[in-house]
One Martini backbone bead per residue (centre of mass of N, CA, C, O) as a GRO file, in nm:
protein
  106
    1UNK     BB    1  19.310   1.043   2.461
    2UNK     BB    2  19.047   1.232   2.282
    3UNK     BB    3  18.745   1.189   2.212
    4UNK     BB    4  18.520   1.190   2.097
    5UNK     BB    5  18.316   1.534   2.097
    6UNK     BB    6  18.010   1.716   2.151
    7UNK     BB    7  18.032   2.030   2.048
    8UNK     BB    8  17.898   2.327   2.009
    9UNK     BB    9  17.844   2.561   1.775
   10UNK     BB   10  18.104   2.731   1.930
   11UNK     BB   11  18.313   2.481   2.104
   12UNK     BB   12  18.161   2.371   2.349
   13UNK     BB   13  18.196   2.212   2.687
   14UNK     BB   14  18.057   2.078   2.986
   15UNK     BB   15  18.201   2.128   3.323
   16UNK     BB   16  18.231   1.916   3.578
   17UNK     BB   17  18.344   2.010   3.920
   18UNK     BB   18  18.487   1.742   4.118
   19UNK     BB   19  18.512   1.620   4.413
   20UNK     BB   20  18.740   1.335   4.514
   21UNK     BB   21  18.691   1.310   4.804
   22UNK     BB   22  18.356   1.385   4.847
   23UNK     BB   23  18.157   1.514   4.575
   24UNK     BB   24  18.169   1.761   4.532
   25UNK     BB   25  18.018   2.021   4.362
   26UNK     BB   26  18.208   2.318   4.257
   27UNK     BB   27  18.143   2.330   3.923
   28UNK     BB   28  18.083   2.504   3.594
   29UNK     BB   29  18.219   2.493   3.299
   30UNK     BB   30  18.407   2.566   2.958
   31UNK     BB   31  18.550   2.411   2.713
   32UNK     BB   32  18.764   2.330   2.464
   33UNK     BB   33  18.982   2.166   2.291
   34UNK     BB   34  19.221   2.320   2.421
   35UNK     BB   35  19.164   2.301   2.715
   36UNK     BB   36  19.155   2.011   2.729
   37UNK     BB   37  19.476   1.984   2.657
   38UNK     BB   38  19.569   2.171   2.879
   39UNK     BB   39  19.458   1.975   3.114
   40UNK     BB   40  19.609   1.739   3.030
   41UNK     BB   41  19.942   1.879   2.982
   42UNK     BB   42  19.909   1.947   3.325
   43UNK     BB   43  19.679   1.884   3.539
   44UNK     BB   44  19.485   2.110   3.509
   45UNK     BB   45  19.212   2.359   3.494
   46UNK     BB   46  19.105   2.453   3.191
   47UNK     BB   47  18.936   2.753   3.030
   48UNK     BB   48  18.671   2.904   2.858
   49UNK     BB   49  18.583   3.237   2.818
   50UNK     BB   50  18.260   3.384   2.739
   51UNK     BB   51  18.334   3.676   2.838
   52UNK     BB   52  18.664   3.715   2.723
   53UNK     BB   53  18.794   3.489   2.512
   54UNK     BB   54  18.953   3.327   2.725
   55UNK     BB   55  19.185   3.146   2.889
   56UNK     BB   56  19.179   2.957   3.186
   57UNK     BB   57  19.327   2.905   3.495
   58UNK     BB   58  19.248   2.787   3.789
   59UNK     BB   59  19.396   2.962   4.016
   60UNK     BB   60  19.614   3.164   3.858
   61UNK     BB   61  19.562   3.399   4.096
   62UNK     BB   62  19.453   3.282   4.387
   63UNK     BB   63  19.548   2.939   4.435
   64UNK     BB   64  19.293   2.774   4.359
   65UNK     BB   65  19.377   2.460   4.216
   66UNK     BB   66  19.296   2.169   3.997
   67UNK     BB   67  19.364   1.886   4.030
   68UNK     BB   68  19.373   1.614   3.834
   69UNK     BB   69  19.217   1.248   3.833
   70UNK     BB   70  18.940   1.258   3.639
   71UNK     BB   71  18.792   1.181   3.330
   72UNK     BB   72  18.434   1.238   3.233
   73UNK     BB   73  18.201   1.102   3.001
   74UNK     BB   74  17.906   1.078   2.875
   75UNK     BB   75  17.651   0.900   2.667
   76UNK     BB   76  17.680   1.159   2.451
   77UNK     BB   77  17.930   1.343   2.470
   78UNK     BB   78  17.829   1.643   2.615
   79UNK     BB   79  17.984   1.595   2.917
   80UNK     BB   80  18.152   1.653   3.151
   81UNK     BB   81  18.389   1.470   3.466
   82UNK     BB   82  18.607   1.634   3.662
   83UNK     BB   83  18.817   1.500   3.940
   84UNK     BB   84  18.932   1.684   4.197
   85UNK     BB   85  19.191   1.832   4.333
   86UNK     BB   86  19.114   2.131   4.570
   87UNK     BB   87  19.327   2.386   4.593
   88UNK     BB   88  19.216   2.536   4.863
   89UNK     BB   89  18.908   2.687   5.009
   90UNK     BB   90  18.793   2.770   4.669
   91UNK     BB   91  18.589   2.785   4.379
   92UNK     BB   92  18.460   3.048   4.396
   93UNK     BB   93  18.457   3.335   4.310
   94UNK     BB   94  18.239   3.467   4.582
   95UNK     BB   95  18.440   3.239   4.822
   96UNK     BB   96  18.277   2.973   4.770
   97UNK     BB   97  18.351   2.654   4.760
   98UNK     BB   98  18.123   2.639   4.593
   99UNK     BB   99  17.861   2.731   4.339
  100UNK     BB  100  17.644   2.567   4.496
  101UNK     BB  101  17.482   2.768   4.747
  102UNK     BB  102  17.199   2.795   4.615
  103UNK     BB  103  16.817   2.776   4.696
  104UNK     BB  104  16.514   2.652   4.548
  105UNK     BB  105  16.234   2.730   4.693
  106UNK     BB  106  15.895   2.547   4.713
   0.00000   0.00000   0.00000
């Protein structure tokens, strides 16, 4: 069952994805209702893309997908947290395993 969730102007909610075996997070990407429901009756993850308008399955192209372990939503309703089993070495677009390789030096 999925629950009242906020999201935004667009139609969209943020999905943080992490690693449930080590905790790394993988990527962010948005999800909006449908993405939401294909994700759960696939058990793999499936997002919206705002910059071409379609929905896409992760690693659908690559073979690096998303199996579903858990999803967690915030105390606000406004942000997923999907806990996957990562199939594949990469997670981002990139070839880098994580999205989030990249560091603000102070």
């Amino acid at each position: 069952m999925i629950p009242e969730l906020k999201y935004d102007e667009k139609g969209l909610i943020p999905a943080i994805i992490q690693d449930d075996e080590n905790g790394d997070v993988l990527m962010m990407a948005y999800m909006n209702g449908s993405s939401l429901k294909m994700t759960l009756d696939t058990g793999f993850t499936h997002f919206w893309s705002r910059s071409r308008k379609e929905y896409w399955k992760k690693g659908a192209t690559s073979g690096n997908v998303q199996k579903v372990k858990e999803i967690l939503y915030d105390c606000d309703s406004d942000t997923l947290l999907i806990k996957v089993k990562q199939h594949g070495t990469v997670a981002c677009h990139t070839g880098n395993r994580t999205c989030f390789f990249r560091k603000i030096v102070q």
